[in-house]
Structures are given as structure tokens and as C-alpha cells.
Amino acid sequence: MTVRNAIFPANRHALYEAHGYSAAILSKDLLFVSGQVGSREDGTPEPDFTRQVERAFANLEATLKAAGCTFDDIVDVTSFHTDPQNQFETILAVKDRVFSEKPYPNWTAIGVNWLAGFDFEIKVIARIPAGQQAA
């Protein structure tokens, strides 16, 4: 049986506990990160779209850090957008700051009509750096 180790970023465990899921699951040398949104500390959506995208990436970074990873360890990205045509320019500007050097991770973008009050969500799979792998 594969061991699943739950990973939680600092100061956010209660938010995940309230909704019944883990921020990420570490399985051997892979980290499967749940969709990260641009929530404020209390879990509510950031109303400004640019800040919401920046917060989603910051929340993703905190989850990666809790597992000993960085953005450089990401191999696959899936993002969800409530209005892709009008949001993509903003998202690309933030993405280009985070992933500024090749090789870039795989990326699949999906348009959706509901994200529980949010307008952007990002989930990733990352490879755990050598020497930090779980049993």
C-alpha cells in the first residue's frame, strides 16, 4: 500500500480541516498539490483579480515550501479560469514572473463557470528534490 503523507502550509491547516481535504499529498517522490486559490488568511476570496492570482501563487508557494519544494520542482500545472478570455493577460503576467526560465512546466488551462467564489485556481504536481523523498 502506498503511503500518503499530508502536507499543510504554515497557518493554513484549519482551513483545510474545515473543508476536509489536504493541501498536498506526498507520495514517494511526487507531491500532488490541491487547487490553490487566491484566498486571504481567513479563507475568503481576494476581491481584486490581479491580487487573487498573486495570492493563489503565494498560497501554492507556501504549500510547496512545506514539502521542501520550490516552483522549479513543478512538472505539471492545471489551472481553472472563470473568464479565460478576459483574465488570461493578467494570469500570464503573474505566471511569467514565477516561471521566468525554460524549461517551463506542462500547463493545461480549463475554463469553468464556478470556483466557490474565486476566479482562478491552480493545482500542480511537483517532484520532490533528491534526499527529501518519503518512504
GROMACS .gro file of C-alpha atoms in nm:
model
  135
    1MET     CA    1   0.000   0.000   0.000
    2THR     CA    2   0.130   0.343  -0.094
    3VAL     CA    3   0.187   0.579   0.197
    4ARG     CA    4   0.019   0.918   0.165
    5ASN     CA    5   0.164   1.194   0.378
    6ALA     CA    6  -0.048   1.507   0.411
    7ILE     CA    7   0.133   1.840   0.372
    8PHE     CA    8  -0.005   2.169   0.504
    9PRO     CA    9   0.141   2.519   0.474
   10ALA     CA   10   0.204   2.710   0.794
   11ASN     CA   11  -0.102   2.874   0.949
   12ARG     CA   12  -0.349   2.722   0.699
   13HIS     CA   13  -0.423   2.376   0.842
   14ALA     CA   14  -0.757   2.482   0.999
   15LEU     CA   15  -0.888   2.599   0.661
   16TYR     CA   16  -0.822   2.257   0.507
   17GLU     CA   17  -0.957   2.075   0.812
   18ALA     CA   18  -1.282   2.272   0.791
   19HIS     CA   19  -1.331   2.160   0.430
   20GLY     CA   20  -1.199   1.804   0.472
   21TYR     CA   21  -0.902   1.783   0.237
   22SER     CA   22  -0.524   1.815   0.239
   23ALA     CA   23  -0.327   2.098   0.083
   24ALA     CA   24  -0.099   1.838  -0.073
   25ILE     CA   25  -0.020   1.470  -0.060
   26LEU     CA   26   0.338   1.348  -0.069
   27SER     CA   27   0.370   1.005  -0.229
   28LYS     CA   28   0.726   0.879  -0.273
   29ASP     CA   29   0.898   1.139  -0.492
   30LEU     CA   30   0.584   1.321  -0.608
   31LEU     CA   31   0.385   1.600  -0.447
   32PHE     CA   32   0.021   1.633  -0.556
   33VAL     CA   33  -0.098   1.982  -0.463
   34SER     CA   34  -0.470   2.053  -0.432
   35GLY     CA   35  -0.608   2.351  -0.619
   36GLN     CA   36  -0.480   2.673  -0.465
   37VAL     CA   37  -0.694   2.985  -0.482
   38GLY     CA   38  -0.639   3.349  -0.401
   39SER     CA   39  -0.781   3.333  -0.052
   40ARG     CA   40  -0.698   3.573   0.225
   41GLU     CA   41  -0.586   3.447   0.566
   42ASP     CA   42  -0.948   3.390   0.674
   43GLY     CA   43  -1.022   3.184   0.362
   44THR     CA   44  -1.232   3.445   0.183
   45PRO     CA   45  -1.164   3.538  -0.180
   46GLU     CA   46  -0.937   3.832  -0.257
   47PRO     CA   47  -1.173   4.066  -0.446
   48ASP     CA   48  -0.912   4.222  -0.680
   49PHE     CA   49  -0.842   3.975  -0.963
   50THR     CA   50  -0.470   4.051  -1.002
   51ARG     CA   51  -0.418   4.017  -0.626
   52GLN     CA   52  -0.628   3.699  -0.628
   53VAL     CA   53  -0.394   3.540  -0.885
   54GLU     CA   54  -0.087   3.661  -0.693
   55ARG     CA   55  -0.230   3.517  -0.370
   56ALA     CA   56  -0.304   3.184  -0.541
   57PHE     CA   57   0.062   3.161  -0.644
   58ALA     CA   58   0.172   3.269  -0.293
   59ASN     CA   59  -0.050   3.001  -0.138
   60LEU     CA   60   0.093   2.749  -0.383
   61GLU     CA   61   0.446   2.855  -0.291
   62ALA     CA   62   0.371   2.810   0.081
   63THR     CA   63   0.240   2.458   0.018
   64LEU     CA   64   0.542   2.370  -0.195
   65LYS     CA   65   0.776   2.508   0.072
   66ALA     CA   66   0.607   2.294   0.341
   67ALA     CA   67   0.715   1.989   0.138
   68GLY     CA   68   1.066   2.116   0.070
   69CYS     CA   69   0.990   2.217  -0.289
   70THR     CA   70   1.003   2.532  -0.498
   71PHE     CA   71   0.838   2.641  -0.821
   72ASP     CA   72   1.138   2.484  -1.001
   73ASP     CA   73   1.020   2.138  -0.888
   74ILE     CA   74   0.681   2.167  -1.060
   75VAL     CA   75   0.637   1.936  -1.358
   76ASP     CA   76   0.264   1.971  -1.431
   77VAL     CA   77   0.013   2.255  -1.386
   78THR     CA   78  -0.363   2.265  -1.427
   79SER     CA   79  -0.537   2.599  -1.391
   80PHE     CA   80  -0.905   2.683  -1.379
   81HIS     CA   81  -1.047   3.015  -1.501
   82THR     CA   82  -1.399   3.159  -1.477
   83ASP     CA   83  -1.347   3.401  -1.769
   84PRO     CA   84  -1.035   3.290  -1.958
   85GLN     CA   85  -1.063   3.531  -2.249
   86ASN     CA   86  -1.066   3.836  -2.022
   87GLN     CA   87  -0.837   3.701  -1.749
   88PHE     CA   88  -0.556   3.539  -1.940
   89GLU     CA   89  -0.342   3.850  -1.985
   90THR     CA   90  -0.336   3.908  -1.608
   91ILE     CA   91  -0.266   3.541  -1.535
   92LEU     CA   92   0.016   3.528  -1.791
   93ALA     CA   93   0.183   3.833  -1.636
   94VAL     CA   94   0.195   3.663  -1.295
   95LYS     CA   95   0.290   3.326  -1.447
   96ASP     CA   96   0.577   3.485  -1.640
   97ARG     CA   97   0.721   3.627  -1.315
   98VAL     CA   98   0.701   3.287  -1.143
   99PHE     CA   99   0.818   3.072  -1.436
  100SER     CA  100   1.071   3.307  -1.594
  101GLU     CA  101   1.316   3.047  -1.727
  102LYS     CA  102   1.293   2.742  -1.950
  103PRO     CA  103   1.212   2.463  -1.927
  104TYR     CA  104   0.857   2.555  -1.830
  105PRO     CA  105   0.626   2.300  -1.667
  106ASN     CA  106   0.343   2.135  -1.860
  107TRP     CA  107   0.029   2.350  -1.838
  108THR     CA  108  -0.338   2.282  -1.903
  109ALA     CA  109  -0.585   2.570  -1.866
  110ILE     CA  110  -0.955   2.497  -1.824
  111GLY     CA  111  -1.247   2.738  -1.840
  112VAL     CA  112  -1.509   2.676  -1.571
  113ASN     CA  113  -1.824   2.851  -1.456
  114TRP     CA  114  -1.783   2.811  -1.079
  115LEU     CA  115  -1.493   2.815  -0.832
  116ALA     CA  116  -1.671   2.871  -0.500
  117GLY     CA  117  -1.644   3.250  -0.519
  118PHE     CA  118  -1.297   3.255  -0.673
  119ASP     CA  119  -1.200   3.331  -1.033
  120PHE     CA  120  -0.869   3.142  -1.058
  121GLU     CA  121  -0.737   2.814  -0.919
  122ILE     CA  122  -0.406   2.639  -0.976
  123LYS     CA  123  -0.311   2.279  -0.894
  124VAL     CA  124   0.024   2.118  -0.959
  125ILE     CA  125   0.232   1.805  -0.942
  126ALA     CA  126   0.591   1.854  -0.829
  127ARG     CA  127   0.886   1.619  -0.796
  128ILE     CA  128   1.044   1.615  -0.452
  129PRO     CA  129   1.412   1.707  -0.462
  130ALA     CA  130   1.653   1.417  -0.412
  131GLY     CA  131   1.722   1.344  -0.048
  132GLN     CA  132   1.380   1.462   0.071
  133GLN     CA  133   1.172   1.172  -0.061
  134ALA     CA  134   0.920   0.995   0.161
  135ALA     CA  135   0.927   0.624   0.221
   0.00000   0.00000   0.00000
